[in-house]
Amino acid sequence: MPSFDTVLDPNLVEVRNAVDQTIKEIGTRFDFKGTSANIEFKEKEKEITILGDSDFQLDQVRDILNNKLTKRQVDIRFLDIGKAEKIGGDKVKQVIKLKAGIEAELAKKITKLIKDSKLKVNASIQGDTVRVQGAKRDDLQAAMALMKKDLTEAPLTFNNFRD
């Protein structure tokens, strides 16, 4: 039976490259000279930490990061931006988590969308992915198009397509 998996999975290599390019740009820009502006990426925890002297500086670094991610075809909807926190002295820190894996609420929304669409496919939640099965390949492609059109809050990708 033809099937595919719906996943929420950022390309960590491209995220790493975007963070590295952001670090280089911070080092060369005149407005960041002599400041504590910095960014680091923890791959295992899937989180990016931005450090700066003020909220404005955090926004500038985040804008640079967003531009670099966009150039590398990484959807910025993967970013779950946390609140800016004050740390020792006049420094500010912000943690950005990368969304990976479909949460239970979104998975339920996907299965409900597919059931309500009257397409001849079945959706089942399997951990942090949603597997969609159908008798015809055309029905599966219609389900993909439906999800891309209706679920804009998450950058869903489809893999493991089996015929």
mmCIF file of N, CA, C and O in Angstrom, residues 16-17 55 66 69 92 101 134 143 163:
data_model
loop_
_atom_site.group_PDB
_atom_site.id
_atom_site.type_symbol
_atom_site.label_atom_id
_atom_site.label_comp_id
_atom_site.label_asym_id
_atom_site.label_seq_id
_atom_site.Cartn_x
_atom_site.Cartn_y
_atom_site.Cartn_z
ATOM 1 N N ARG A 16 23.652 25.002 11.196
ATOM 2 C CA ARG A 16 25.024 25.201 11.677
ATOM 3 C C ARG A 16 25.754 26.199 10.774
ATOM 4 O O ARG A 16 26.427 27.109 11.238
ATOM 5 N N ASN A 17 25.627 26.022 9.447
ATOM 6 C CA ASN A 17 26.288 26.922 8.510
ATOM 7 C C ASN A 17 25.764 28.353 8.652
ATOM 8 O O ASN A 17 26.544 29.311 8.603
ATOM 9 N N ASP A 55 18.280 44.531 24.177
ATOM 10 C CA ASP A 55 17.244 43.869 23.370
ATOM 11 C C ASP A 55 17.388 44.236 21.897
ATOM 12 O O ASP A 55 17.169 43.408 21.013
ATOM 13 N N ASN A 66 18.136 35.209 10.712
ATOM 14 C CA ASN A 66 16.988 34.914 9.849
ATOM 15 C C ASN A 66 17.361 35.043 8.374
ATOM 16 O O ASN A 66 16.960 34.215 7.548
ATOM 17 N N LEU A 69 19.548 32.031 7.442
ATOM 18 C CA LEU A 69 18.737 30.808 7.341
ATOM 19 C C LEU A 69 17.913 30.804 6.057
ATOM 20 O O LEU A 69 17.806 29.781 5.381
ATOM 21 N N VAL A 92 22.234 40.607 27.977
ATOM 22 C CA VAL A 92 20.929 40.006 27.717
ATOM 23 C C VAL A 92 21.153 38.727 26.914
ATOM 24 O O VAL A 92 22.050 38.656 26.079
ATOM 25 N N GLY A 101 10.186 17.278 15.052
ATOM 26 C CA GLY A 101 9.186 16.292 15.424
ATOM 27 C C GLY A 101 7.823 16.941 15.578
ATOM 28 O O GLY A 101 7.705 18.051 16.082
ATOM 29 N N GLY A 134 -2.617 5.212 1.487
ATOM 30 C CA GLY A 134 -3.761 5.237 0.591
ATOM 31 C C GLY A 134 -3.591 4.209 -0.505
ATOM 32 O O GLY A 134 -2.499 3.690 -0.735
ATOM 33 N N ALA A 143 -3.339 14.585 -0.698
ATOM 34 C CA ALA A 143 -3.219 14.794 0.747
ATOM 35 C C ALA A 143 -2.035 15.709 1.063
ATOM 36 O O ALA A 143 -2.125 16.592 1.926
ATOM 37 N N ASP A 163 5.833 3.263 -2.768
ATOM 38 C CA ASP A 163 4.823 2.974 -3.773
ATOM 39 C C ASP A 163 4.326 1.549 -3.677
ATOM 40 O O ASP A 163 4.949 0.653 -3.285
#
